[in-house]
Amino acid sequence: MHNPQLNNKGELTHLLSTEGLPAAILTQILDTAASFMEVSSRDVKKVPLLRGKSVFNLFFENSTRTRTTFEIAAKRLSADVINLDITRSSTAKGETLLDTIDNLCAMDANLFVVRHASSGAPYLIAEHLHKIGRDDIHVVNAGDGRHAHPTQGLLDMYTIRHYKKDFTQLRVAIVGDILHSRVARSDIHALTTLGVPEVRAIGPETLLPKYLDKLGVHVYHDMAEGLRDCDVVIMLRLQNERMNGALLPSAGEYFRHYGLTPHMLAMAKPDAIVMHPGPMNRGVEIHSAVADGPQAVILPQVTFGIAVRMAVMSIVAGN
Amino acid sequence: MTLLPDSLPDAEAQCLQLAEAIRPSLSKNPALVGIFSGGVWIAERLRALLGLSDDIGMIDVSFYRDDFAEKGLHPQCRPTTIPFDVQDRHIILVDDVLYTGRTTRAAINELFDYGRPASVQLAVLADRGGRELPIDKSFPAWDVTLAEGANLVLERNPQGLLAWRLENA
């Protein structure tokens, strides 16, 4: 099947999803990110790879951390970064997504970083670029609807590899609202491709999608049981808006069952790491003693995220 | 005259000669920086032969190459590490083969992102001519002419010994 992320030589030309990417490409991104980690520790935190290139940040949905880390990553590659304020732009005046893209192409864009509330929007843009013969312009998905958030998935993989070295011996638990989480989906595909033998999903039935067994994921509704002997615990943010719906009774009730407390974390291996894509809701999905504790690697995740985004942008821009 | 695979010189002996050529410069307390991968092996050898105390630096020029637009990012890049302060230091860049000079240019650029060295010299085992930039070696080397499409590759065997191999396109 045609994979819109790869060019005819099988090289990564857009990053749209971790799904369908071969292990070799995932590993290439992680290895390249390791080299960029070194760049970020220098006095001059810049390399000339994307000098003269224009990176457009198109965030149709709010985000501070992801947009900022993409901006830092692009600047450390020496690219020019243009942040579009979509809420005040012509999209708000009724321009279609693809008309916006055509206009930005006319401004000599080289790379689009796209976040959109609709699943598939970055695919639509990538297909459109191909159709108008602009295969020299690249798309990086910064989160689309409930579908995918591949750079978050990759930075999670980088974090796991950094602390645990070998994927093939690990038990990884993802806890929380997996149904609405594009991070969880991107993590699950990447973990499976990189050879993690046991991926667990922990959460209430209302927040776990039905397709998990098909992906080989083990489902747990009991937090203590699900965390037992895990090497990695990935907490997900509980989106407040879910609370108002029928999916959950209350934040307090949720925390009692699925909040990561020191007591709960003790079920995992003593050297287990705790990850969270941010922003955290302390006292809703994670206890402050865990979030600030020695097993949390939540801030290193942010630092690794810059190097991973540098790797992704420089790889796609070169293919 | 075309170089033949069985007439390749001993790379280990060339390392000894190069070390002796560098030795008079030791009074300046130089630091060695090898360019991946052959240059790193040679720099390690030179460091031992010359009894230098600083660990060697290692440069992967992937992020500084001038052919990124044509070739993209090299699929296997390794982290550059410079374990000493470059500022005001005498640096000897080490590579296996000097050819167009473009790799050397990229390495010098990268080095300057770590600081302003007092001086930069270039030590190589082989010089195959064909320069495209005003760059030259600072110490004598094996001057070799290769047939069109041929390539000279330095290899390290499991025992850690360096040897040349001739690749023909």
PDB file of C-alpha atoms in Angstrom, chain A residues 11 28 31-32 34-36 38-39 42-44 46-50 53 311 313-315 317-319, chain B residues 60 62-65 68-82 109-110 112-114:
ATOM      1  CA  GLU A  11      12.728   7.625   2.740  1.00  0.00           C
ATOM      2  CA  GLN A  28      17.235   6.546  12.435  1.00  0.00           C
ATOM      3  CA  ASP A  31      19.885   8.074  16.562  1.00  0.00           C
ATOM      4  CA  THR A  32      19.861  11.435  14.782  1.00  0.00           C
ATOM      5  CA  ALA A  34      21.007  11.701  19.985  1.00  0.00           C
ATOM      6  CA  SER A  35      23.427  13.728  17.841  1.00  0.00           C
ATOM      7  CA  PHE A  36      21.232  16.817  18.203  1.00  0.00           C
ATOM      8  CA  GLU A  38      24.887  17.238  21.857  1.00  0.00           C
ATOM      9  CA  VAL A  39      24.215  20.378  19.781  1.00  0.00           C
ATOM     10  CA  ARG A  42      26.917  23.670  23.213  1.00  0.00           C
ATOM     11  CA  ASP A  43      27.418  27.380  23.682  1.00  0.00           C
ATOM     12  CA  VAL A  44      26.323  27.922  20.091  1.00  0.00           C
ATOM     13  CA  LYS A  46      22.797  25.988  16.186  1.00  0.00           C
ATOM     14  CA  VAL A  47      23.754  23.991  13.137  1.00  0.00           C
ATOM     15  CA  PRO A  48      23.423  25.326   9.570  1.00  0.00           C
ATOM     16  CA  LEU A  49      21.344  22.440   8.128  1.00  0.00           C
ATOM     17  CA  LEU A  50      18.147  24.368   7.338  1.00  0.00           C
ATOM     18  CA  LYS A  53      14.562  27.393   4.739  1.00  0.00           C
ATOM     19  CA  ALA A 311      15.910  15.158  13.864  1.00  0.00           C
ATOM     20  CA  MET A 313      12.650  18.212  10.485  1.00  0.00           C
ATOM     21  CA  SER A 314      16.186  17.717   9.194  1.00  0.00           C
ATOM     22  CA  ILE A 315      15.457  14.213   7.926  1.00  0.00           C
ATOM     23  CA  ALA A 317      13.704  18.341   4.697  1.00  0.00           C
ATOM     24  CA  GLY A 318      16.623  16.408   3.183  1.00  0.00           C
ATOM     25  CA  ASN A 319      14.448  13.777   1.434  1.00  0.00           C
TER      26      ASN A 319
ATOM     27  CA  ASP B  60      30.655  13.987  12.678  1.00  0.00           C
ATOM     28  CA  SER B  62      26.705  15.510   8.927  1.00  0.00           C
ATOM     29  CA  PHE B  63      25.069  18.725  10.200  1.00  0.00           C
ATOM     30  CA  TYR B  64      27.608  20.937   8.409  1.00  0.00           C
ATOM     31  CA  ARG B  65      27.882  19.292   4.997  1.00  0.00           C
ATOM     32  CA  PHE B  68      22.507  18.453   2.343  1.00  0.00           C
ATOM     33  CA  ALA B  69      20.218  19.904  -0.333  1.00  0.00           C
ATOM     34  CA  GLU B  70      21.227  17.158  -2.811  1.00  0.00           C
ATOM     35  CA  LYS B  71      21.778  14.199  -0.543  1.00  0.00           C
ATOM     36  CA  GLY B  72      19.785  14.881   2.627  1.00  0.00           C
ATOM     37  CA  LEU B  73      20.941  13.909   6.076  1.00  0.00           C
ATOM     38  CA  HIS B  74      23.336  10.986   6.370  1.00  0.00           C
ATOM     39  CA  PRO B  75      21.307   8.083   7.809  1.00  0.00           C
ATOM     40  CA  GLN B  76      23.937   7.219  10.406  1.00  0.00           C
ATOM     41  CA  CYS B  77      25.190  10.308  12.125  1.00  0.00           C
ATOM     42  CA  ARG B  78      27.015  10.101  15.425  1.00  0.00           C
ATOM     43  CA  PRO B  79      27.230  12.714  18.156  1.00  0.00           C
ATOM     44  CA  THR B  80      30.138  15.115  17.948  1.00  0.00           C
ATOM     45  CA  THR B  81      32.033  15.246  21.237  1.00  0.00           C
ATOM     46  CA  ILE B  82      34.714  17.776  22.121  1.00  0.00           C
ATOM     47  CA  ASN B 109      33.006  25.295  10.745  1.00  0.00           C
ATOM     48  CA  GLU B 110      31.718  22.922  13.394  1.00  0.00           C
ATOM     49  CA  PHE B 112      34.305  27.140  15.569  1.00  0.00           C
ATOM     50  CA  ASP B 113      30.856  26.655  17.096  1.00  0.00           C
ATOM     51  CA  TYR B 114      32.693  25.431  20.201  1.00  0.00           C
TER      52      TYR B 114
END
